[in-house]
Every structure is written in C-alpha cells, then in structure tokens.
mmCIF file of C-alpha atoms in Angstrom:
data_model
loop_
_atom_site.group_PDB
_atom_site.id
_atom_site.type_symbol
_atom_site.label_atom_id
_atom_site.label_comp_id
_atom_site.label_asym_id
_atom_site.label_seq_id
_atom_site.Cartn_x
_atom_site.Cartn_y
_atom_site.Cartn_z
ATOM 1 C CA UNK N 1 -102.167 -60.756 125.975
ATOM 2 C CA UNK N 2 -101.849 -58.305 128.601
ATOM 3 C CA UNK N 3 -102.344 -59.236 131.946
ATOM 4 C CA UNK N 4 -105.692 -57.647 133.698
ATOM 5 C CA UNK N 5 -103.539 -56.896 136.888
ATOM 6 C CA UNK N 6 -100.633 -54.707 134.869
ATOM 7 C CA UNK N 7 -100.437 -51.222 134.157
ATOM 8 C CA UNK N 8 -98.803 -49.819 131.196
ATOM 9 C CA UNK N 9 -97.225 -46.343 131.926
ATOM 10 C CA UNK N 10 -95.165 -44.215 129.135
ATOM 11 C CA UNK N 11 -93.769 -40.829 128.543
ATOM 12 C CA UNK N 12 -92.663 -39.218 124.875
ATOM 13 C CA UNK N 13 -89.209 -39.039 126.357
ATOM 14 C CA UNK N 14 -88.711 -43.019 126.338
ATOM 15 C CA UNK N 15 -91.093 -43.805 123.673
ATOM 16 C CA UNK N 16 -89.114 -45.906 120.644
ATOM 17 C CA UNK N 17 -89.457 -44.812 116.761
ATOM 18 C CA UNK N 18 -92.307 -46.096 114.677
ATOM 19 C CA UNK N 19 -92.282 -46.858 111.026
ATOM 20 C CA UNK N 20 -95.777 -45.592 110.596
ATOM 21 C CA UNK N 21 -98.079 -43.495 111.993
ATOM 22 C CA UNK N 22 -101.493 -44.775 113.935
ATOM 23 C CA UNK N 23 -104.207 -45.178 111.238
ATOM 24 C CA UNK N 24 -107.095 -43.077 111.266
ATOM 25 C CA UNK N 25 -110.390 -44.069 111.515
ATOM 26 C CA UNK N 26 -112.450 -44.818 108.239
ATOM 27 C CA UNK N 27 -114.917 -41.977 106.943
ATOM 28 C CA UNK N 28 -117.496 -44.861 108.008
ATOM 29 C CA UNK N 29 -116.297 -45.135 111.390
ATOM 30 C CA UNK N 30 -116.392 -41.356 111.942
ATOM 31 C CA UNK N 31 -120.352 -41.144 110.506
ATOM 32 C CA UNK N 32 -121.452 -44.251 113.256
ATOM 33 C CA UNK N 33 -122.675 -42.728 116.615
ATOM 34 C CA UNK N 34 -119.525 -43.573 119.265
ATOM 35 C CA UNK N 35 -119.192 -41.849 122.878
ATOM 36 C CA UNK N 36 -116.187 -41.448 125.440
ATOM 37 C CA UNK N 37 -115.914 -41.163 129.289
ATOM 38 C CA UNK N 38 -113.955 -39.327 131.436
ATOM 39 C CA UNK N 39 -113.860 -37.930 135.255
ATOM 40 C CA UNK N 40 -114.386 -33.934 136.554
ATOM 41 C CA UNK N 41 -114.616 -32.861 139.895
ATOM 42 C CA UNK N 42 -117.454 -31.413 141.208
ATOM 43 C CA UNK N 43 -116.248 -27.726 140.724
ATOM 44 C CA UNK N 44 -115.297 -29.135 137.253
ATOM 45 C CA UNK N 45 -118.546 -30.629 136.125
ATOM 46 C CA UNK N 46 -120.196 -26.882 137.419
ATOM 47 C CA UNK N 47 -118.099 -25.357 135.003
ATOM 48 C CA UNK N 48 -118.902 -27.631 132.024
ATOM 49 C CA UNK N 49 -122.756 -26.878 133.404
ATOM 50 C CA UNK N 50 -122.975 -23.367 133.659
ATOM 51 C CA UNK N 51 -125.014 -20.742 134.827
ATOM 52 C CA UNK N 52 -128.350 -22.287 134.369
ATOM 53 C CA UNK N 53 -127.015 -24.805 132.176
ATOM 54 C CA UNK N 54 -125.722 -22.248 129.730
ATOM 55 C CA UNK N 55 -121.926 -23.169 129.207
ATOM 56 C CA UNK N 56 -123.299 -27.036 128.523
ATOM 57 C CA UNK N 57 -126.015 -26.163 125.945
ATOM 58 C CA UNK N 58 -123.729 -23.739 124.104
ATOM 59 C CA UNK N 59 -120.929 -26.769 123.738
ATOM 60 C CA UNK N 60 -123.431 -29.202 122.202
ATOM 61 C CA UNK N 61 -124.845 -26.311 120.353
ATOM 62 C CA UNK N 62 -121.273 -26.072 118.626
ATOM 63 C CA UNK N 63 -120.324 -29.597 118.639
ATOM 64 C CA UNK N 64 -123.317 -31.538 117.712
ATOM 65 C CA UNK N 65 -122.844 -33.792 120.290
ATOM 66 C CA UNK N 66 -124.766 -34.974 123.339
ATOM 67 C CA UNK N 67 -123.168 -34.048 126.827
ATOM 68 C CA UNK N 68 -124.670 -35.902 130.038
ATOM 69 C CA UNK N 69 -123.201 -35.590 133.139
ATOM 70 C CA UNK N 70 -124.065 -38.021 136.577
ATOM 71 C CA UNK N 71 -125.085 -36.450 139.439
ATOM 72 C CA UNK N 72 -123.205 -34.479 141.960
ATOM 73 C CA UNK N 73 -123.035 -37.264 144.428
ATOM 74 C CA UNK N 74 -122.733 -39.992 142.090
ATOM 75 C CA UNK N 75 -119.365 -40.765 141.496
ATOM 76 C CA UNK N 76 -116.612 -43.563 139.633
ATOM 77 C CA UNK N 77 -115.738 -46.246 142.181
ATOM 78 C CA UNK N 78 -112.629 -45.429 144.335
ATOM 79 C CA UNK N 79 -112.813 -41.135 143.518
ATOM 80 C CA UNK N 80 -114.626 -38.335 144.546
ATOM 81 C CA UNK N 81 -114.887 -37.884 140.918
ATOM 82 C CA UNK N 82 -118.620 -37.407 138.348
ATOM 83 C CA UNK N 83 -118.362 -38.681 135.212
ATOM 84 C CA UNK N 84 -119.330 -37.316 131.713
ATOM 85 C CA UNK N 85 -120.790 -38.830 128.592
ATOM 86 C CA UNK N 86 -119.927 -37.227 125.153
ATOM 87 C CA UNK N 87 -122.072 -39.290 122.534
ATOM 88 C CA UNK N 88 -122.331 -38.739 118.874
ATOM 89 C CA UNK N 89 -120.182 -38.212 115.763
ATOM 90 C CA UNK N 90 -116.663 -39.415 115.935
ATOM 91 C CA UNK N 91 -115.880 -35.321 114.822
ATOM 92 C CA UNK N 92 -118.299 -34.045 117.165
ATOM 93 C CA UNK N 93 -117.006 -36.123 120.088
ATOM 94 C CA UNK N 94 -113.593 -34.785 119.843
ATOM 95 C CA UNK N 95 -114.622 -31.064 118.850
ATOM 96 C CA UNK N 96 -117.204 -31.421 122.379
ATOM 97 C CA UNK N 97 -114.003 -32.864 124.376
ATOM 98 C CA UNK N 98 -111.455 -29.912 123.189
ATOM 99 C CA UNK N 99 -114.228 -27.733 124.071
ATOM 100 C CA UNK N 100 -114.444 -28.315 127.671
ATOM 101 C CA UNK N 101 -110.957 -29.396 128.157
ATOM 102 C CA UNK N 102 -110.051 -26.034 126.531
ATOM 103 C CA UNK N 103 -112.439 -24.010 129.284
ATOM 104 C CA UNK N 104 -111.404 -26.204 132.473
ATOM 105 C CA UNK N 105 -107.601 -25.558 131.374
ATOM 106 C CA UNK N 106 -108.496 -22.339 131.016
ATOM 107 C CA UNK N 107 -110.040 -21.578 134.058
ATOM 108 C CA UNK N 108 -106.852 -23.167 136.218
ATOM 109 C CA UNK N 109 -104.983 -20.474 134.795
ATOM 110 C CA UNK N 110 -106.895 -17.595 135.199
ATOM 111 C CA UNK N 111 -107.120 -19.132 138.990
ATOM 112 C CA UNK N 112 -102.886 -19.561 139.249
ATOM 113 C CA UNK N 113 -102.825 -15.956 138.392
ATOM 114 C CA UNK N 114 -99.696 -15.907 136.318
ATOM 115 C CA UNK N 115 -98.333 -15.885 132.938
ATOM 116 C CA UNK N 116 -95.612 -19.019 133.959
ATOM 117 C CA UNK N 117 -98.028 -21.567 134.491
ATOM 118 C CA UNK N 118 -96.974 -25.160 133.080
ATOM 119 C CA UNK N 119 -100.222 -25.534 130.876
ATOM 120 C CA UNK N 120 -100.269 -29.190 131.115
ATOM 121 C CA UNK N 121 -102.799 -30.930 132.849
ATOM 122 C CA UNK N 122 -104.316 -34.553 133.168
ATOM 123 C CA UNK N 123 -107.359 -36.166 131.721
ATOM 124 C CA UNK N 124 -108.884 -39.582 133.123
ATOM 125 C CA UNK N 125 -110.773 -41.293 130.367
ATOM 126 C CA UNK N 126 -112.742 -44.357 131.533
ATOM 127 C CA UNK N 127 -111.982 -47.443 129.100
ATOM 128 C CA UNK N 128 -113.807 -51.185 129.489
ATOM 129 C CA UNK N 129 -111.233 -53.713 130.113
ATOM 130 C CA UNK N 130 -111.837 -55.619 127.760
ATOM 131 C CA UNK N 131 -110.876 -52.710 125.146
ATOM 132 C CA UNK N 132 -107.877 -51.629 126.940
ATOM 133 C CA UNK N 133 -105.515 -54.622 125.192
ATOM 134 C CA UNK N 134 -106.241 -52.987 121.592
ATOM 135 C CA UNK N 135 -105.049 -49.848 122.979
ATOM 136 C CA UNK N 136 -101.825 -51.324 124.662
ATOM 137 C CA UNK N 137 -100.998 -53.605 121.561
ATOM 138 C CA UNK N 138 -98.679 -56.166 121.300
ATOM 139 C CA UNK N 139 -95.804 -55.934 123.829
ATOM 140 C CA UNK N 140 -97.164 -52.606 124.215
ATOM 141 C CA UNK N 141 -96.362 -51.636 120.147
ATOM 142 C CA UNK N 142 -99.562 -49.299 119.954
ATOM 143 C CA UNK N 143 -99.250 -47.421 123.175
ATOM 144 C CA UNK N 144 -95.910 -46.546 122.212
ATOM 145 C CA UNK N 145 -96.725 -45.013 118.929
ATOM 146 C CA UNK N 146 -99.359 -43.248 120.556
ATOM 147 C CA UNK N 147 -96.736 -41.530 122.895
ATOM 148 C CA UNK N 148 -94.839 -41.011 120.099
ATOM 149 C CA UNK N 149 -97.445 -39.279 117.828
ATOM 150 C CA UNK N 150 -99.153 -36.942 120.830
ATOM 151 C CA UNK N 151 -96.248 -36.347 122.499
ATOM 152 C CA UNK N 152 -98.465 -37.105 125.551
ATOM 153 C CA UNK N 153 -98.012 -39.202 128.739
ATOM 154 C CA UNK N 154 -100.620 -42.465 128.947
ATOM 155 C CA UNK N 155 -100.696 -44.547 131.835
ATOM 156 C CA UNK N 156 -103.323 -47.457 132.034
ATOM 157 C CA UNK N 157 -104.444 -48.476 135.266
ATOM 158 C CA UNK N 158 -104.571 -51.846 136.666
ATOM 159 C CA UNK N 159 -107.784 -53.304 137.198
ATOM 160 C CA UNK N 160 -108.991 -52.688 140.399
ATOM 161 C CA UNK N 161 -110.014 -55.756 142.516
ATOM 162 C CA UNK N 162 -111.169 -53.579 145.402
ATOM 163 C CA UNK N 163 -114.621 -53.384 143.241
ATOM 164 C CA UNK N 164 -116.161 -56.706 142.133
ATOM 165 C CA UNK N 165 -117.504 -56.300 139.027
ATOM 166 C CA UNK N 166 -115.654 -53.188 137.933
ATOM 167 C CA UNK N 167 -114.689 -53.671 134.676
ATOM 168 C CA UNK N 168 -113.462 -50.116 133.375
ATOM 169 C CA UNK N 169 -110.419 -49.305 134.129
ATOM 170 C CA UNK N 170 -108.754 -45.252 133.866
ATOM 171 C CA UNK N 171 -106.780 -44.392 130.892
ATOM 172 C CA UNK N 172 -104.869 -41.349 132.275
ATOM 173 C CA UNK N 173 -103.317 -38.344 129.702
ATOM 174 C CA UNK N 174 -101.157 -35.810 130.628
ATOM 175 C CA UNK N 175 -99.738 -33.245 128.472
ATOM 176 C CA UNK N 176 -100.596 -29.748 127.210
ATOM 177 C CA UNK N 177 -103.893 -29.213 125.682
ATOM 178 C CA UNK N 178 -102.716 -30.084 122.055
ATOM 179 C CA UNK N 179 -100.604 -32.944 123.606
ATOM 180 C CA UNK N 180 -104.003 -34.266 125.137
ATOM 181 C CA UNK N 181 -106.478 -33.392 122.389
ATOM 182 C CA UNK N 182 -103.548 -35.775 119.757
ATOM 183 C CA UNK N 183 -103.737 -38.287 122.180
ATOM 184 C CA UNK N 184 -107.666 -38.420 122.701
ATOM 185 C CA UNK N 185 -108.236 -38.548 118.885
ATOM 186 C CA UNK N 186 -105.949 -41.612 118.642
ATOM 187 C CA UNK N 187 -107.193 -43.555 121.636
ATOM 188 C CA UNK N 188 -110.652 -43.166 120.686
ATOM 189 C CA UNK N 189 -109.647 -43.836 116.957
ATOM 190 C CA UNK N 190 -108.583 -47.180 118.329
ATOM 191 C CA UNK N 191 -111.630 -47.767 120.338
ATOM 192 C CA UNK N 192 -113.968 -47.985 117.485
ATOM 193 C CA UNK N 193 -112.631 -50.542 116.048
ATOM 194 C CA UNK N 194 -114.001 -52.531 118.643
ATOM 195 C CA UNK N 195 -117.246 -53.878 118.451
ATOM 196 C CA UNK N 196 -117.616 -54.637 121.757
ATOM 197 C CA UNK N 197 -116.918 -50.995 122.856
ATOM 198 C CA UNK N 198 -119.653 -49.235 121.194
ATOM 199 C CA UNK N 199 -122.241 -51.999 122.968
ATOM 200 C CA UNK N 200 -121.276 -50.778 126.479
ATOM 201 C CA UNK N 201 -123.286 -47.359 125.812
ATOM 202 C CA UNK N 202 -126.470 -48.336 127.657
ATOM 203 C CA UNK N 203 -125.034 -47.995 131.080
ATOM 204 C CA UNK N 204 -122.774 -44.834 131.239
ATOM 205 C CA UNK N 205 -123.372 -43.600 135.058
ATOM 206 C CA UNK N 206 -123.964 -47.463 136.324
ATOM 207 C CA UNK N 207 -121.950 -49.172 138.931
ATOM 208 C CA UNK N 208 -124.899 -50.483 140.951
ATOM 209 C CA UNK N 209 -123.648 -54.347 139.812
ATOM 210 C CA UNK N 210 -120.062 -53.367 141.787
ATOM 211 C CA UNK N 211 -119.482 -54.323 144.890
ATOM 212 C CA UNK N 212 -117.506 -53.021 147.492
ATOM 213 C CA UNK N 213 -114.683 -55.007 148.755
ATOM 214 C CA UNK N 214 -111.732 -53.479 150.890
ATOM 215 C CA UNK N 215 -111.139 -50.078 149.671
ATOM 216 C CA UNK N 216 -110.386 -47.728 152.261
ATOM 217 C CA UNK N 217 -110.449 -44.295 151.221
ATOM 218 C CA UNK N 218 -113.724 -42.485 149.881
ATOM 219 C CA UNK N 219 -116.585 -44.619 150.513
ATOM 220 C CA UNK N 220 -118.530 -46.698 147.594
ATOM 221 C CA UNK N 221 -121.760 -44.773 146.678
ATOM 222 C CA UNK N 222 -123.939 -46.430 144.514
ATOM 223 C CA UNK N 223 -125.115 -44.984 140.743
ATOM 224 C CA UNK N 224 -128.445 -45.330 139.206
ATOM 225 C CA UNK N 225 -129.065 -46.991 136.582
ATOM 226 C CA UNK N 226 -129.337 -45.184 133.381
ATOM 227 C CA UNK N 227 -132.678 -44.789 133.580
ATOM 228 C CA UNK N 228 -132.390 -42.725 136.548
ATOM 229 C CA UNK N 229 -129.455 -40.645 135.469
ATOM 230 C CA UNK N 230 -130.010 -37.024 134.526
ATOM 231 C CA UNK N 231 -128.951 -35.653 131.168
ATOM 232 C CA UNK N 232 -128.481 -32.901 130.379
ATOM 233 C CA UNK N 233 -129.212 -31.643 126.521
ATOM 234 C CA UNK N 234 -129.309 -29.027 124.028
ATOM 235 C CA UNK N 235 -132.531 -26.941 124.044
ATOM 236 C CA UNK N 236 -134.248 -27.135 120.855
ATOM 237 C CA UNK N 237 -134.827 -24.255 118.600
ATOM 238 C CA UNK N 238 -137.800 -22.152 119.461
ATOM 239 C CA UNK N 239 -140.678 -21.457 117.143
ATOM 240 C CA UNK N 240 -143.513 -19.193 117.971
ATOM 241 C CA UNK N 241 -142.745 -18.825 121.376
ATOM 242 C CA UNK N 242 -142.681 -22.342 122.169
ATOM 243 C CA UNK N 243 -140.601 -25.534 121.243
ATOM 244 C CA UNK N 244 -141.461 -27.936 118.236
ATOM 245 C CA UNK N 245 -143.724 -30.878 119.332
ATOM 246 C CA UNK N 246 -144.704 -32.781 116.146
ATOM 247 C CA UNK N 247 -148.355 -34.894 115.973
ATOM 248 C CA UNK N 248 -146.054 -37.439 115.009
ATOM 249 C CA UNK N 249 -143.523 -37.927 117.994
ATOM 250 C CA UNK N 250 -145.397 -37.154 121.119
ATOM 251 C CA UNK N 251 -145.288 -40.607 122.660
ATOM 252 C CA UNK N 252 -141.827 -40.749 123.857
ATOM 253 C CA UNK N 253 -141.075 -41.030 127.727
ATOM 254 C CA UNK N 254 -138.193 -40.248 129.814
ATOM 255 C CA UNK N 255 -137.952 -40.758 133.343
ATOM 256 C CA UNK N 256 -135.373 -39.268 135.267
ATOM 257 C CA UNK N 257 -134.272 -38.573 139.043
ATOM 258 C CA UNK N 258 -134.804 -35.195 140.744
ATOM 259 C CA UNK N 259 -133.746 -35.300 144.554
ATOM 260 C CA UNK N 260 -136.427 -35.037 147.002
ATOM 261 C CA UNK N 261 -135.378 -31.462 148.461
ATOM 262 C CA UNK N 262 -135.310 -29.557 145.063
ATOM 263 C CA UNK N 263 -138.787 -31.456 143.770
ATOM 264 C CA UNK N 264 -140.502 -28.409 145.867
ATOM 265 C CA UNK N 265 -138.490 -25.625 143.711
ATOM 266 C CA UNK N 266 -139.784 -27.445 140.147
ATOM 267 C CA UNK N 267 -143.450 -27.938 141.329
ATOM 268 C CA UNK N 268 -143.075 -24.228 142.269
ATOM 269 C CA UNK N 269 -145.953 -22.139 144.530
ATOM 270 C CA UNK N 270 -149.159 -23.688 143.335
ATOM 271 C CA UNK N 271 -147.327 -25.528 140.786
ATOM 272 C CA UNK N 272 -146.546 -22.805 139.156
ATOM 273 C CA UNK N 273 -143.269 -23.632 137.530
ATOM 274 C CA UNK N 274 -144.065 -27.113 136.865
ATOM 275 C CA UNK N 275 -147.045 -26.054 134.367
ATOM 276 C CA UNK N 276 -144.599 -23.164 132.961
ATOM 277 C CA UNK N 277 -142.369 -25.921 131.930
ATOM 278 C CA UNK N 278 -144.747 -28.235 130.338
ATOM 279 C CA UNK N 279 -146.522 -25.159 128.747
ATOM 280 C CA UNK N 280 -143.231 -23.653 127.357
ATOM 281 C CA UNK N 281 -141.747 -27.276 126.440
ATOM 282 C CA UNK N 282 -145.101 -29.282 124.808
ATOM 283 C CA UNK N 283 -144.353 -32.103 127.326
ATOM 284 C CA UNK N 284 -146.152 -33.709 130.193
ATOM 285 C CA UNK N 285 -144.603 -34.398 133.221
ATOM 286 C CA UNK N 286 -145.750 -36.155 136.275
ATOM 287 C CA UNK N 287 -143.751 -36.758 139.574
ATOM 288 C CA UNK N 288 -143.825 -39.606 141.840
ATOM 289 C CA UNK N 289 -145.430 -39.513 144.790
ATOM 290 C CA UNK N 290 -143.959 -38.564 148.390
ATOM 291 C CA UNK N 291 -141.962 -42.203 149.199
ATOM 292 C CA UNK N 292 -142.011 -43.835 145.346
ATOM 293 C CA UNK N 293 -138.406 -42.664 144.796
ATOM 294 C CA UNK N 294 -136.468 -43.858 141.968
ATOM 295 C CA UNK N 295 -134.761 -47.829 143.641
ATOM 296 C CA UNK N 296 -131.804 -47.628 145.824
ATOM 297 C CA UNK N 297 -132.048 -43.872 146.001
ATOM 298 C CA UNK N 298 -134.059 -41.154 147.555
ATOM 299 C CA UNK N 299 -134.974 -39.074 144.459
ATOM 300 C CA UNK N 300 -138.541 -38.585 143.553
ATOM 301 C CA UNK N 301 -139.186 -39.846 139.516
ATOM 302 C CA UNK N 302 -140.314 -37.072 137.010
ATOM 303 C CA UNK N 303 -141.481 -38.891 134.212
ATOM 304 C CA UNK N 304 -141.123 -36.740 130.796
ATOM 305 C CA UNK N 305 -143.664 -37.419 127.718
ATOM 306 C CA UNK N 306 -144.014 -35.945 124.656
ATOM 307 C CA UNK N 307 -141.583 -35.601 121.435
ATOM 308 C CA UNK N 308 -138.090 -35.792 121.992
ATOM 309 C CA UNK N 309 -137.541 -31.843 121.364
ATOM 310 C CA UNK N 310 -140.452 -31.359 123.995
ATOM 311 C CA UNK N 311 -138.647 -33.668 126.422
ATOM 312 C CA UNK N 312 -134.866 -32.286 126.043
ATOM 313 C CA UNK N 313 -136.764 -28.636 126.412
ATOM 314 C CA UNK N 314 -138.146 -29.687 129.874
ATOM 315 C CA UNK N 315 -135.462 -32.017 131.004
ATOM 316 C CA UNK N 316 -132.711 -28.495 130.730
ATOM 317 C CA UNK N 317 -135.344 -26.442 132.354
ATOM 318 C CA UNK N 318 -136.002 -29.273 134.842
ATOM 319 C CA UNK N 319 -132.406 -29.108 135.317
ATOM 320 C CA UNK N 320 -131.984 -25.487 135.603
ATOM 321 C CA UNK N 321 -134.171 -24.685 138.599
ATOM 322 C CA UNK N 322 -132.789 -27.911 140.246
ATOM 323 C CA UNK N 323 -128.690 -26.531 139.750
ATOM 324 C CA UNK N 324 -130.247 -22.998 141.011
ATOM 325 C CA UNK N 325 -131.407 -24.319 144.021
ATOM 326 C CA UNK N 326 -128.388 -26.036 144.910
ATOM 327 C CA UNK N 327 -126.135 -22.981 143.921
ATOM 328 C CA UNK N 328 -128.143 -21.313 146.752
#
C-alpha cells in the first residue's frame, strides 16, 4: 500500500515498457453518471464563464454535461485556486474537459503572442485519498503505464497535514493538450472503478469540516456547503417565449448563495428584474431577509422553486446579472 505521506512523480522519459495497455472502461461504466475536479484561477474560471455566462452554457450545450463552478472567493485549501465540477456521462465528462482545456490553452497563446510557444501546460485534478492508491498501483505499476500511454507527466501529491480533515489530494498533468486529454481519460477510467469515488459527489465545493493547522501562505477560507454553492447550468430550450415548466415537476427547490452587495442588482429598481426572471423562467424565488445569510457566510439565500428547467433558467440568469455586476 502506498503510504498517505508519499508522492509519486513520473515523466514519459523514465517510464518502463508495459505488456498491455490500461483497460478501458466498460460500456456500463461510461452510461453511469461520474464527475471530475480540477483547479482554475480566477481569470481562468471567467473564461470558462463567459460573457454573461455564455462560453459555460455553450460547453454543456455541446457536451451534455453539467459544469458548476465555486465561487470567486471560495477556494481549495492551501491555493488561490476555484474549483470546477464536470458531472455526467463518462463521454460527456471528457468531451466538457477537452473543451475548456482546449479554450484556456488557447487563450495563453493568443496572450504569449507568438507562434514558438511550448503548448504544454498543467492541469490539477482533485482526487480523494482514498482513490489515489488504484491510480498509483502496485509499486507504482499503473502510474507508469499511464505515463507510458499519454506520454504525459503525473505527479501525485502528498497528503497535506497542514489541513485536518483534507482528504483530496492534487493529481497534477502536464503535457500538451493531447498529452493531457490521454492522460485524463485514463485516470478517470481508473477512478470509476471505485465505488467509493462516485459516493464523494455530494460535497464538491466543501471544505468547511477542514481545519486549519500551520500553513503559512494564502490564508484558509472556508467553502459552503453544497447547498450554498452556486451552479451554474445550461439554459433550457425556449418554447413560446418562455421556458418549459411542466404541472408535473414544479415542486423542486434550490437554494443557493448570492452575496449581499449584488442581491440589490437581481431585485432590480422596484424589483423589477427579480419578477422578469421568475416571469421569463416559470420559477419562484424568494430571498432571505437583510441578516439571514446563508451559515458561516455573508450571502443572502435565494431560494429557487419550480421544475428543474424553470430553476436552471433562473439560477443562469440569477447568475448573469450577479457576474455583470462584478465585471463592473
């Protein structure tokens, strides 16, 4: 077994021969619903967004999966870093992760300017540590074909005892874009074979059990819990002017956390934008009053009801106002 405080590190160029190649997941595996996790900066997680939330709702418009993002001052233990939740399809997953990868690779060489740009980069996927063995392997057998088969460079971090509780560690790639996308599909190939991994879904933006211990640099912020996290989702498909809300599926209820500055800029002059939104959407939305703020934070609750078209429609327009404000 490996030990919790190593870290495995690897490069193609050292990487030993395999007999055979990784195995690929089962047609069953790729049907059931899996997710992965990985870090953006701030200016990175913008991008993904979009103007108005456009860039994000085309990418799960293509994909078919679910893209959810924490919020900008909500960050992975120890970085300065958001994280990102790609859910669904084992297919759509990986066509939603080559999708933004592609555009934030993209972007850092339009920004260098020049045709002679190395176009290899690094991606930080967040792993439990209690999955991270199954991707090391015996005496490190699997990591190694891995390398091998991507081409890639995958480091595992050790875990980090600054945080108490932490128990995700960072599975870093580096590589070009095809050298990252080979090495995603395998790793997360490997993760859903574990039972244990899919469970850990509930929770994808929450560190509030970690505590903080001794780490120096960038101060420990607490997350919300999931509950309080904002997603943000594909808008539905329009009919007639306004989005689908079935007789059948109006009693769902989402609650999620709008900071108390930008609540003014979704109520709206007279409330004006607030009953746009639930006229346009189908849902009903109430918000907290002045002091009742989501715990541990200071952002006001909007509670979302209605069907779950209804509520995706209002969360993104929810969402849209809010990340106009702030580009302000």
């Amino acid at each position: 077994m490996e030990s919790p405080d190593s870290s495995c590190v690897s490069s193609p160029e050292v990487a030993p021969k395999r007999s055979a190649p990784p195995k690929s997941p089962s047609s069953d595996d790729k049907e059931k619903n899996t997710y992965i996790r990985f870090l953006a900066s701030n200016a990175a997680a913008g991008s993904i967004i979009g103007k108005g939330g456009s860039t994000i709702t085309e990418f799960q418009s293509q994909s078919g999966a679910r893209i959810q993002l924490s919020r900008s001052h909500e960050f992975f233990p120890g970085t300065s870093d958001r994280i990102i939740m790609i859910s669904g399809a084992f297919d759509d997953v990986i066509m939603a992760m080559e999708l933004i990868l592609a555009k934030l690779l993209s972007e850092v060489v339009q920004a260098e300017d020049s045709d002679d740009v190395d176009p290899k980069s690094k991606v930080r996927l967040i792993v439990p540590n209690s999955s991270c063995g199954g991707i090391i392997g015996k005496g490190g057998a699997t990591i190694k074909s891995f390398i091998e088969d991507s081409q890639a460079g995958i480091k595992i971090s050790p875990q980090d005892h600054n945080f108490i509780g932490l128990n995700d560690r960072l599975v870093t790639l580096t590589g070009s874009l095809e050298e990252q996308m080979r090495a995603i599909y395998l790793v997360l190939s490997k993760l859903i074979e574990d039972a244990h991994y899919s469970q850990s879904t509930n929770g994808p933006f929450s560190y509030s059990g970690v505590n903080f211990s001794s780490f120096h640099g960038i101060p420990y912020i607490q997350l919300l819990p999931s509950v309080g996290t904002v997603a943000y989702n594909a808008v539905p498909n329009v009919a007639g002017g306004k989005f689908q809300n079935s007789k059948e599926d109006r009693g769902n209820s989402v609650t999620i956390g709008v900071a108390d500055e930008h609540i003014g800029v979704v109520v709206g002059r007279g409330g004006k934008n607030i009953m746009e939104i639930s006229q346009v959407s189908g849902a009903r939305i109430k918000i907290s009053d002045r002091g009742d703020f989501l715990s541990g934070t200071s952002d006001r609750k909007v509670t979302i009801t209605g069907s779950q078209g209804a509520i995706r429609a209002a969360e993104a327009m929810i969402m849209q106002k809010v990340a106009s404000a702030a580009a302000r």
